Coordinates of C-alpha atoms in Angstrom, one line a residue:
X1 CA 22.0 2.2 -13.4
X2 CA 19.7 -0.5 -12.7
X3 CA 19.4 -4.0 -12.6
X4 CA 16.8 -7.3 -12.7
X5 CA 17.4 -10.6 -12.3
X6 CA 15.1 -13.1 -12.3
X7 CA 15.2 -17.4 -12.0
X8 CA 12.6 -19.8 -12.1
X9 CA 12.7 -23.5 -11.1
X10 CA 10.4 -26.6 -11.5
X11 CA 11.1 -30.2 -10.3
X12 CA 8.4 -33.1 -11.9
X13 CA 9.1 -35.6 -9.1
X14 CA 9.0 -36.3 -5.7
X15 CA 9.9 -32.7 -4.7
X16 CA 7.7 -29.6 -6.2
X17 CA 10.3 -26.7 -6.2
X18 CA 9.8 -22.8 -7.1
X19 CA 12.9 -20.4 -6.7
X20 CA 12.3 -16.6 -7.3
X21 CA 14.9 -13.5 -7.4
X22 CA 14.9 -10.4 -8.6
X23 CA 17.9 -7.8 -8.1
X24 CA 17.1 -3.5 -8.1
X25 CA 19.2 -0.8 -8.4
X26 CA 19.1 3.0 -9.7
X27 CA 20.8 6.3 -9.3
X28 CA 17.2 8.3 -9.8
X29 CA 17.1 11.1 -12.0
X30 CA 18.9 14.6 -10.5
X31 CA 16.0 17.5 -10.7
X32 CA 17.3 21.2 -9.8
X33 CA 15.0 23.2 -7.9
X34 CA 14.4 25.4 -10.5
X35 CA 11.8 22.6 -11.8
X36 CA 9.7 23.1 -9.1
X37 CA 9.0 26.6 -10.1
X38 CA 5.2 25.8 -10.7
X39 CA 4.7 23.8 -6.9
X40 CA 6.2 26.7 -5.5
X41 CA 4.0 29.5 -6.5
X42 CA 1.2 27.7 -5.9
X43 CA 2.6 26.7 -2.5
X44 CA 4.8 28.8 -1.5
X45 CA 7.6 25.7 -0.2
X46 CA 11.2 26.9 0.7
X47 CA 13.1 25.7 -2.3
X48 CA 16.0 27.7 -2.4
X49 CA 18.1 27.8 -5.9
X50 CA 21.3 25.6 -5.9
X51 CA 19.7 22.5 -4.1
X52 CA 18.0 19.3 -6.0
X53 CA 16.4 16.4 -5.7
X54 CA 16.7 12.3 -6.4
X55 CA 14.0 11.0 -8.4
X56 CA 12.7 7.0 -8.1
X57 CA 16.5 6.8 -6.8
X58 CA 17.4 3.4 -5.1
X59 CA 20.8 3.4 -3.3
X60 CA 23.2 2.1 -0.6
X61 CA 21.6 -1.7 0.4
X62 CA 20.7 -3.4 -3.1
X63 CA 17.0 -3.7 -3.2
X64 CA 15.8 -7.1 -3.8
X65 CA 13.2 -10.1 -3.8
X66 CA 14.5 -13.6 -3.3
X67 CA 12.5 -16.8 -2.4
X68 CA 11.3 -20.5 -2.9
X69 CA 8.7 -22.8 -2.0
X70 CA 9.1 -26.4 -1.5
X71 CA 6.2 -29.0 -1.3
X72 CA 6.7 -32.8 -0.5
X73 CA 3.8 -34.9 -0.4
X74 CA 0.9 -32.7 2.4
X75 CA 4.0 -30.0 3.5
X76 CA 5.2 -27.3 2.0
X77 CA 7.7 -24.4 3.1
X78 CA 8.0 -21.2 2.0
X79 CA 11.1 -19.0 2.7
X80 CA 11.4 -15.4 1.6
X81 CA 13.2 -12.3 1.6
X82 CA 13.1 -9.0 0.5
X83 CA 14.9 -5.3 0.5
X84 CA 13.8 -2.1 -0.6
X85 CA 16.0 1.5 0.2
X86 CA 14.4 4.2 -1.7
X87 CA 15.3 7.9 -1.3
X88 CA 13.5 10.6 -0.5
X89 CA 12.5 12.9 -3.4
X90 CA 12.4 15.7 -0.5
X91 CA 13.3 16.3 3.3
X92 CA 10.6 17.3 5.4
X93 CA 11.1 21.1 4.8
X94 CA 11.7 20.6 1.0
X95 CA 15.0 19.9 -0.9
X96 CA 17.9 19.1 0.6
X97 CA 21.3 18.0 -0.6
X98 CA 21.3 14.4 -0.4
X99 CA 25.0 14.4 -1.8
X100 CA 26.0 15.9 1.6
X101 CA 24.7 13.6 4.2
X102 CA 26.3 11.0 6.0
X103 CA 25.4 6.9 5.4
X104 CA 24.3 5.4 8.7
X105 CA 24.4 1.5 8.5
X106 CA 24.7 1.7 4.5
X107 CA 21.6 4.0 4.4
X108 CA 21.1 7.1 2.8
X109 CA 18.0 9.6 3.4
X110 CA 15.0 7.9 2.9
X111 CA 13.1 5.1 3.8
X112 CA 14.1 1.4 4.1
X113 CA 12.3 -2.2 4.6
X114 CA 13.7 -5.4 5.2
X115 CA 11.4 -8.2 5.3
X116 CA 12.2 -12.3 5.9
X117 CA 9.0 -14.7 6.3
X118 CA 9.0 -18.2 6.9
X119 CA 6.1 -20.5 6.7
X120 CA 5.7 -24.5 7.3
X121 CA 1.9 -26.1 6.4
X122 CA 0.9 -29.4 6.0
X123 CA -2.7 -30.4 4.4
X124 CA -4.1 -33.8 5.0
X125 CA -7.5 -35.6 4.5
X126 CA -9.6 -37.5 7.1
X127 CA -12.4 -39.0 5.4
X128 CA -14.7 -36.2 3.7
X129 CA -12.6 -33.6 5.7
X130 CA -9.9 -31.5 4.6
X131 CA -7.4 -30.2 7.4
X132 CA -5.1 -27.8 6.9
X133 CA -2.4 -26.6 9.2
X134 CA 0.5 -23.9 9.4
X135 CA 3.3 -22.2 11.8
X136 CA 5.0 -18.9 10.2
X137 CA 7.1 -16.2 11.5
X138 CA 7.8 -12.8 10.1
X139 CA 10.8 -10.5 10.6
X140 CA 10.2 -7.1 9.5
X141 CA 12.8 -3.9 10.3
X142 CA 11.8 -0.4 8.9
X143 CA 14.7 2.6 8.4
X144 CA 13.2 6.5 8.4
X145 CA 16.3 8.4 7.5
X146 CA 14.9 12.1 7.6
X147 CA 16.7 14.8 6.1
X148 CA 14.9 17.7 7.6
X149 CA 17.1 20.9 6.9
X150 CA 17.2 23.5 3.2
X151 CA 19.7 25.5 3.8
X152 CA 22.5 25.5 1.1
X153 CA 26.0 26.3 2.6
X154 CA 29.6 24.5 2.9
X155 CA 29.2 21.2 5.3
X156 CA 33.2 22.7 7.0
X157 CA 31.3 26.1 8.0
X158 CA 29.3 23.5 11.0
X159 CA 32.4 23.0 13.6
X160 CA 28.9 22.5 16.3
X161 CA 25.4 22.2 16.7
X162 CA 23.6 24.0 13.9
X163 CA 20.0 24.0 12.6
X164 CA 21.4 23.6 9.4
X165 CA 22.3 19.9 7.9
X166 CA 19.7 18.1 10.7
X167 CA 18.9 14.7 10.3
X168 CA 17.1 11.8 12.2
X169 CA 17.5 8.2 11.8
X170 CA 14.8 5.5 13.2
X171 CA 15.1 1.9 13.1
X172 CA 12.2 -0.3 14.8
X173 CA 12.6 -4.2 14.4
X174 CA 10.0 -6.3 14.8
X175 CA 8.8 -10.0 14.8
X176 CA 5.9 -12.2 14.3
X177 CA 4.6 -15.8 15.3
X178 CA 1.4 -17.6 14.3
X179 CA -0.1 -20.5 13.7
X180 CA -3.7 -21.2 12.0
X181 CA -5.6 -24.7 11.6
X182 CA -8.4 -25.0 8.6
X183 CA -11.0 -27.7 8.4
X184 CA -13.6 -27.7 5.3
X185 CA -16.0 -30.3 4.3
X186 CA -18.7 -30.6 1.4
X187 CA -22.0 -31.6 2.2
X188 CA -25.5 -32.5 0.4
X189 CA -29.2 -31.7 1.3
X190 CA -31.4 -33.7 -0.9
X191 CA -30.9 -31.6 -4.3
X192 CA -28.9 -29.0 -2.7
X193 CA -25.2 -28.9 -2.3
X194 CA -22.4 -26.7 -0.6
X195 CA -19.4 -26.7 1.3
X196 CA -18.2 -25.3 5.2
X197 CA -14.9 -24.1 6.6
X198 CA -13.9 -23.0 9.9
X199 CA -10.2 -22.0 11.3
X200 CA -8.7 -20.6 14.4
X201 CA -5.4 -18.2 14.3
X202 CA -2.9 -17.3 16.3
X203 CA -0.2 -14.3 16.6
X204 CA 2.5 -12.9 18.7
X205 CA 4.0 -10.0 18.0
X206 CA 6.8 -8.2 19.5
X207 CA 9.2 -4.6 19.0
X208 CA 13.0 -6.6 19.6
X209 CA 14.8 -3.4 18.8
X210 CA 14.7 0.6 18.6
X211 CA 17.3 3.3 17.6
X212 CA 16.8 6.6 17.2
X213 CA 19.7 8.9 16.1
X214 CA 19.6 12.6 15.2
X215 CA 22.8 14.3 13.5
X216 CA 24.2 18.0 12.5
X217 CA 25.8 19.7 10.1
X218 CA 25.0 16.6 7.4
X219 CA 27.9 14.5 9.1
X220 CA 27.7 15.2 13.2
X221 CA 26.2 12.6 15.4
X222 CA 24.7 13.5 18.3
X223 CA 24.3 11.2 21.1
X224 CA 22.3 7.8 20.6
X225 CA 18.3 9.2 22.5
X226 CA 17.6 6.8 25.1
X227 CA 15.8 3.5 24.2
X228 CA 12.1 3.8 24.6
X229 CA 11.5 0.6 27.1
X230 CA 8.0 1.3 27.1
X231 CA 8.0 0.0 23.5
X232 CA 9.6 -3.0 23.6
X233 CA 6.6 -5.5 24.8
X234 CA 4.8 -7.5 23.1
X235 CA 0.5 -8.5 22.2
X236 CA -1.4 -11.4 21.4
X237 CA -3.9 -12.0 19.2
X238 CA -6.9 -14.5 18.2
X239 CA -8.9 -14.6 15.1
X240 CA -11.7 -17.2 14.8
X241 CA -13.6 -17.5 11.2
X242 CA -16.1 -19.7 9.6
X243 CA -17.6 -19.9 6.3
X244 CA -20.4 -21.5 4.6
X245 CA -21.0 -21.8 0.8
X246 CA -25.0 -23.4 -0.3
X247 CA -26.2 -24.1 -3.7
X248 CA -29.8 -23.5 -3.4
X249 CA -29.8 -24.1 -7.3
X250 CA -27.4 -24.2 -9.8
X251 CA -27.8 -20.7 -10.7
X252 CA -28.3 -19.2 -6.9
X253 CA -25.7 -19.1 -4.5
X254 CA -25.3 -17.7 -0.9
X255 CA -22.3 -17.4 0.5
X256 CA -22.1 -16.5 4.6
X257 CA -18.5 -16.1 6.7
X258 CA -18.2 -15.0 10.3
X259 CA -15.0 -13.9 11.5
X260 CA -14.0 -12.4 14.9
X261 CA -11.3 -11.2 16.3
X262 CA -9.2 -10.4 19.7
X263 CA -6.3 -8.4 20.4
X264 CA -4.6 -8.3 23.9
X265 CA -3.3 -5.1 23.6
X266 CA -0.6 -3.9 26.0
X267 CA -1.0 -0.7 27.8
X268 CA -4.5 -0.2 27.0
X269 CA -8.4 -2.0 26.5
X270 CA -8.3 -5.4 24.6
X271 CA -9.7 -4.6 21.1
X272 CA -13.0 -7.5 19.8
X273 CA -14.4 -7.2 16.1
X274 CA -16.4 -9.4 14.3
X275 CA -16.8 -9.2 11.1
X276 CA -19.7 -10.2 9.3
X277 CA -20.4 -11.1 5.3
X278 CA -23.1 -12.4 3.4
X279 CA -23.1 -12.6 -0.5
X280 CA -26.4 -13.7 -2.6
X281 CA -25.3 -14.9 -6.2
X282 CA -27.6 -15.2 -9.3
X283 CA -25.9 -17.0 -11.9
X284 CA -28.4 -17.5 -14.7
X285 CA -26.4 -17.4 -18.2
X286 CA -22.5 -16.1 -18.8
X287 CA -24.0 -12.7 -20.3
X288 CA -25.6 -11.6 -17.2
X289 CA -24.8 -12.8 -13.2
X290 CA -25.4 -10.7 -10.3
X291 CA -24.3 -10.1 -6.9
X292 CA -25.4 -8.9 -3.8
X293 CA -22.9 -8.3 -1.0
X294 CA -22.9 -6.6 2.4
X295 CA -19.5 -6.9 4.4
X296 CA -18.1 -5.2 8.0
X297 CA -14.4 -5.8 7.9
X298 CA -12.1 -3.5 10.2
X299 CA -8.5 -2.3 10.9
X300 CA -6.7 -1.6 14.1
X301 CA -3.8 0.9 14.6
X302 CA -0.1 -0.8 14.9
X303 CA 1.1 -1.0 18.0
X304 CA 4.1 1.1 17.2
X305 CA 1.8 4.3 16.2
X306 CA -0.4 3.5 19.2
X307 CA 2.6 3.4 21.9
X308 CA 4.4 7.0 20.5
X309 CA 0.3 8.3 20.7
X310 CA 0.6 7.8 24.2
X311 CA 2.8 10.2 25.0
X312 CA -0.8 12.5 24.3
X313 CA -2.2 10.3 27.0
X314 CA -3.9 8.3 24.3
X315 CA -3.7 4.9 23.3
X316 CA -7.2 3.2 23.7
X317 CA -7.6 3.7 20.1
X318 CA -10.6 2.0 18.9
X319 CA -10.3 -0.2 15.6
X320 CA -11.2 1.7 12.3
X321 CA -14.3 -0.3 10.4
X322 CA -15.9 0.0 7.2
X323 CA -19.2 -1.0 6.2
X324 CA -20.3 -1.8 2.8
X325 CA -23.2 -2.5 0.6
X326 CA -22.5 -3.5 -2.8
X327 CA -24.6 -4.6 -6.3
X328 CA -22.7 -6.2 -9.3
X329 CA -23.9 -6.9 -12.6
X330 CA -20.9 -8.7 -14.4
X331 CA -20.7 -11.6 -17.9
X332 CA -19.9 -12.0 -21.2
X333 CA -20.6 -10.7 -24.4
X334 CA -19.5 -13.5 -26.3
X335 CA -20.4 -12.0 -30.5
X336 CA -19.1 -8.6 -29.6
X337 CA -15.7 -10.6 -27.4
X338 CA -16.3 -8.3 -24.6
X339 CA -16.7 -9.2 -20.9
X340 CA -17.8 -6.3 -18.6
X341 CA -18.3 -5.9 -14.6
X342 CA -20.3 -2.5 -13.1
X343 CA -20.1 -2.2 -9.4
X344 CA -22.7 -0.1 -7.7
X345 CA -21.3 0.4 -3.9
X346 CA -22.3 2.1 -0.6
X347 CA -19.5 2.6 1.9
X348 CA -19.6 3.7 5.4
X349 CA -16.0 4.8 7.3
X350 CA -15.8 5.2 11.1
X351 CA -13.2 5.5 13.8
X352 CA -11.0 7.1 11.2
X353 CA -8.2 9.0 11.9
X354 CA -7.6 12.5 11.4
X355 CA -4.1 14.5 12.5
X356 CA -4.1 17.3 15.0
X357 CA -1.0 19.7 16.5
X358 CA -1.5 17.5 19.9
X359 CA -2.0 14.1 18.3
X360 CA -4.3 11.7 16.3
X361 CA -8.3 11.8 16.8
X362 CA -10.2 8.5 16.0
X363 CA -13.6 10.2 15.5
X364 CA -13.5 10.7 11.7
X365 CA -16.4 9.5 9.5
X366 CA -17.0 9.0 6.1
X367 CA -19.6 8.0 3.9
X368 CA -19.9 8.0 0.0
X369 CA -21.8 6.2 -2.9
X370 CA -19.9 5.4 -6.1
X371 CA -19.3 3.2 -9.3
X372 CA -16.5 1.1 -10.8
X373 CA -16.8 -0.7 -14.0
X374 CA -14.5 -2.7 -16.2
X375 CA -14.8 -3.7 -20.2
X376 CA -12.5 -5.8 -21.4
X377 CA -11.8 -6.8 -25.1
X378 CA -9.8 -9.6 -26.7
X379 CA -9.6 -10.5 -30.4
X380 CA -7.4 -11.8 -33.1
X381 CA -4.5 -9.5 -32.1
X382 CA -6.3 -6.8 -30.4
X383 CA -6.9 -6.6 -26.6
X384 CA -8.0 -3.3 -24.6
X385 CA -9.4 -2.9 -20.9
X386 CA -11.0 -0.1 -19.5
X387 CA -11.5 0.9 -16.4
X388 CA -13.6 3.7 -14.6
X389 CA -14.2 4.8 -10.8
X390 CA -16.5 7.4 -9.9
X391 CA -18.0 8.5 -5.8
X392 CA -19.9 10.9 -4.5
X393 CA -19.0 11.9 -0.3
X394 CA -22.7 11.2 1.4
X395 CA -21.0 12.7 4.8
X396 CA -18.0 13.9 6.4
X397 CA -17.0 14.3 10.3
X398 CA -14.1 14.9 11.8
X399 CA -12.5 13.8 8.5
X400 CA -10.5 15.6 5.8
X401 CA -13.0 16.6 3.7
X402 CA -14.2 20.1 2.0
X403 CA -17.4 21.3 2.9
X404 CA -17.2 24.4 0.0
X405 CA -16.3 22.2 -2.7
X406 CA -17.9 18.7 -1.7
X407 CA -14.6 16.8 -1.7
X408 CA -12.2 14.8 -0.2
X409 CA -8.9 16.4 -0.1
X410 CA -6.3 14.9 -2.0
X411 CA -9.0 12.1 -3.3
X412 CA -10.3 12.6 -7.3
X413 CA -13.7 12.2 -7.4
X414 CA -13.5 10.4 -10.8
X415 CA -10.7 8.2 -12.7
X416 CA -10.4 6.7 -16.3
X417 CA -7.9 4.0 -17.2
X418 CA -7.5 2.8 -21.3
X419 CA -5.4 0.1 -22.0
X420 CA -4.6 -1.1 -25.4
X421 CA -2.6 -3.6 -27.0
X422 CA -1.8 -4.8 -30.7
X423 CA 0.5 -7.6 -31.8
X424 CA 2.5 -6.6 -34.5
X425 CA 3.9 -9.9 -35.0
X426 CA 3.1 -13.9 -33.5
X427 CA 4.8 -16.3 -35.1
X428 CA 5.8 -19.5 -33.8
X429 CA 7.9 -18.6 -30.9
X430 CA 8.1 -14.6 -32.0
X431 CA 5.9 -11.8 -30.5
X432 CA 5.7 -8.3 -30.8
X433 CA 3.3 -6.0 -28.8
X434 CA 2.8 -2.8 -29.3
X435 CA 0.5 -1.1 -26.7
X436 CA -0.5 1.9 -25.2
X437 CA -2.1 3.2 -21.1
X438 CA -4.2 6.6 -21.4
X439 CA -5.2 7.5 -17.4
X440 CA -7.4 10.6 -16.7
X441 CA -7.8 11.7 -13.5
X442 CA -10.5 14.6 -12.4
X443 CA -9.2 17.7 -10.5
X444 CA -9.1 17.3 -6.9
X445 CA -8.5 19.6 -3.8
X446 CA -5.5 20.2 -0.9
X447 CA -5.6 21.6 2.1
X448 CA -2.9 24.1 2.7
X449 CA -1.8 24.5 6.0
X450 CA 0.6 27.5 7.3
X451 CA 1.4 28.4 10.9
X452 CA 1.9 31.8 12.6
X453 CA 3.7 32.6 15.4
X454 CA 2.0 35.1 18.2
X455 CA 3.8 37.7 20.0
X456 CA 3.5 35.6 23.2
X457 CA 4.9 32.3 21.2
X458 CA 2.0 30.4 20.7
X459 CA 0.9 28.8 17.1
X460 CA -1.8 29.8 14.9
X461 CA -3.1 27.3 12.4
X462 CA -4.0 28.8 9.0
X463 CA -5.4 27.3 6.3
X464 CA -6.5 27.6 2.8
X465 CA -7.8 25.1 0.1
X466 CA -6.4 25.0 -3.5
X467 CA -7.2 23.0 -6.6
X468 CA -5.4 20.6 -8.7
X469 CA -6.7 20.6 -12.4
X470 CA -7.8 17.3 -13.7
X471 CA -4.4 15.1 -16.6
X472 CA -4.3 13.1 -18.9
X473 CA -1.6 10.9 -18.5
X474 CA -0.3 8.6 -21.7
X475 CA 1.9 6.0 -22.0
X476 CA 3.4 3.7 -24.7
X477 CA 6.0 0.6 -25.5
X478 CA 6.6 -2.0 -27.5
X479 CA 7.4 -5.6 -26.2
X480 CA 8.9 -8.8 -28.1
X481 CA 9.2 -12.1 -26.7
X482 CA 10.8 -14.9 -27.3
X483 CA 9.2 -18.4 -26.5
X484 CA 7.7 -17.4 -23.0
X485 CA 11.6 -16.8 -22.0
X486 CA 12.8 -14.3 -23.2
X487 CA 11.5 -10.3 -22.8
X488 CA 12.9 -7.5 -24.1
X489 CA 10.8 -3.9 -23.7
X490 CA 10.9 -0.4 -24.4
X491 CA 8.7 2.2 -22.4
X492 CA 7.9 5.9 -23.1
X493 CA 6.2 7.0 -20.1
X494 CA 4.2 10.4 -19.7
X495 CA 4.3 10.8 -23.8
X496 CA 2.0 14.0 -23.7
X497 CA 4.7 15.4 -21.5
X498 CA 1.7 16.6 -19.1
X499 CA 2.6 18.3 -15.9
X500 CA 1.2 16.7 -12.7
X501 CA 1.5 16.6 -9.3
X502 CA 1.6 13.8 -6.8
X503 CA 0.2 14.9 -3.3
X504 CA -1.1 13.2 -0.1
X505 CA -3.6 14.4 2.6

């Protein structure tokens, strides 16, 4: 069963209003293990007969989206909420029988988010200057509800501990404050024109709550662990920017920004980026512009991930960055009703992180060359897009990567997205769509990993590499609408019936 809601409202006066909701709920399709006959021959994962699986299944807290904005005069405020509790398709060793295990707090196996946000900004003008200022806090508390045992017997044979029926529950709450101010201002230069912007940002973040629960026998609770003091603190962090737009010409455009940022991290070095961009824009006609970007932007591990990594004596991790080099060629074809935009790129990973037995290294790096280009087409009734993404993997460290078959593992080097729509009917306040999604994707290559225990009880790590064949994928529906209000739609998804597999790294 499942169910949307959504509500929409607009004030002309005094008071600007915008109100959102929307309201989620399914059981998820039951799959036997006997459908996953194909997965386990080629690799070879416990699934015993007798035990199944939930499918996009969304139960115990409603899953939801609510909101609204309200502006008045230079503020505004924006207030938000949302909900999510999906299950898990599979425990960590493979099927399990959801059906047996225990709620905690209204949660079932799976994973759960529960997000509020508030924000308050205010805008103003001084003379030629724009200022723009905001406070906002975010409230954010994640659920990992692991079943992690396949075995298929009665839940009243488990009168004690077991290893059958184990499950672990993990709930982390968090918070976070900040502030920002923004000031921009135009300028001239004789024939020459362009506009400046500079801002300053603040955060505080902090862990306010941890539980960690592991259970037996589906419905035995062991004792609450102990809470982790060590991760309950707190960091601040800074983040200056400026940006500067100049209009050598009409047609010929750079656009510089600066940004860099500080992180007083707790329990290990302070982490400083800056981050660099610089865009050159040629602009002479709408059938042909071109751009020229380099950028350096970065990412730094969370401090929940970096805290449990130090108990490998490990937590200066340094911030994962990517470099990249970029051409596009982009306009419109106005005769043929066709607009188009090919994007040549170079991309350089570093710091990455790869996953050992004792940990996380931050040595990986990555670098690859590749294209993406869009078409789109509108006219009369008909409208189709297509999309295509191709790279090639320059070099690979310390990375999970293939050196036998070139490849990143779990990453297609090539994908291929159609999408086509024809109106059947527009009349007055009538419309019917018909339309259709075709997505290929090329093969692409996992990295099996078995272990094997020694007679003197230490691990071996083996591992083997297999293939997944390159799908097709199609989709179809038809849509009618009714005066912008009104939406009523039927979808047949996966219409070739095509097997596929969805896999990770």
């Amino acid at each position: 069963m499942s169910s949307i809601m959504d509500t929409i409202m607009y004030y002309n006066g005094i008071v600007n209003s915008f109100v959102w909701g929307a309201l989620y709920q399914s059981d998820g399709q039951r799959r036997e293990a006997s459908d996953s006959t194909e997965y386990k021959k080629r690799f070879r994962y416990p699934y015993e007969a007798g035990h199944h699986a939930y499918i996009d299944g969304y139960k115990g807290k409603p899953s939801y989206d609510v909101g609204m904005t309200l502006k008045y005069k230079g503020f505004s405020l924006m207030a938000s909420r949302k909900n999510s509790n999906k299950l898990a398709q599979y425990g960590s060793s493979g099927y399990y029988d959801y059906d047996k295990y225990r709620p905690i707090n209204n949660t079932y196996p799976g994973s759960g988010k529960l997000t509020s946000s508030l924000e308050l900004g205010y805008n103003t003008q001084f003379g030629p200057v724009a200022m723009n200022a905001s406070v906002y806090g975010d409230w954010h508390e994640r659920v990992k509800y692991d079943a992690s045992s396949t075995e298929y017997n009665d839940t009243i044979k488990y009168k004690g501990y077991t290893s059958d029926g184990l499950f672990f529950y993990d709930k982390r709450v968090d918070r976070t404050l900040g502030g920002s101010l923004q000031a921009s201002t135009a300028y001239k230069a004789g024939s020459m024109k362009g506009n400046v912007l500079a801002g300053v940002q603040f955060e505080h973040f902090a862990v306010t709550d941890l539980l960690t629960l592991f259970g037996f026998g589906y419905t035995g609770m062991a004792e609450e662990s102990e809470q982790m003091v060590d991760m309950m603190q707190h960091e601040n962090s800074w983040s200056f920017y400026a940006q500067a737009k100049h209009h050598f010409l009409p047609t010929l455009i750079l656009n510089a920004g600066l940004r860099y940022d500080i992180r007083y991290r707790f329990a290990a070095d302070n982490a400083t980026n800056l981050s660099p961009r610089l865009a050159l824009i040629y602009t002479p006609r709408d059938e042909l512009n071109l751009k020229l970007t380099y950028s350096q932007a970065f990412v730094d591990m969370s401090f929940t991930d970096r805290t449990l990594m130090s108990v490998f004596d490990n937590n200066n991790f340094l911030s994962q960055y990517l470099t990249a080099l970029q051409l596009s060629v982009m306009g419109k074809i106005a005769p043929l009703h066709l607009s188009y935009d090919v994007n040549l790129f170079y991309n350089q990973f570093e710091n990455l992180h790869i996953e050992y037995l004792a940990g996380i290294d931050n040595e990986g790096v990555l670098r690859n060359i590749g294209l993406e280009a869009t078409a789109t087409y509108s006219h009369n009734r008909l409208t189709a897009s297509l999309n295509a993404y191709w790279s090639k993997a320059v070099k690979a460290e310390n990375y999970y990567y293939s050196e036998a078959e070139n490849a990143v593992y779990a990453v297609p080097k090539a994908t291929v997205n159609l999408n086509v729509g024809w109106k059947l009917l527009q009349h007055r306040k009538h419309e019917l769509k018909l339309y259709g999604n075709g997505r290929y994707t090329s093969s692409k290559w996992l990295l099996k990993t078995d272990y094997e225990i020694t007679p003197d009880f230490d691990f071996n790590l083996i591992t083997s590499e297999s293939r997944l064949s390159d799908t097709f994928i199609m989709d179809a529906g038809l849509k009618y609408t009714f005066a912008n209000r009104l939406t009523l739609a039927l979808d047949v998804e996966n219409l070739l019936d095509t097997d596929h597999f969805l896999a990770g790294p």
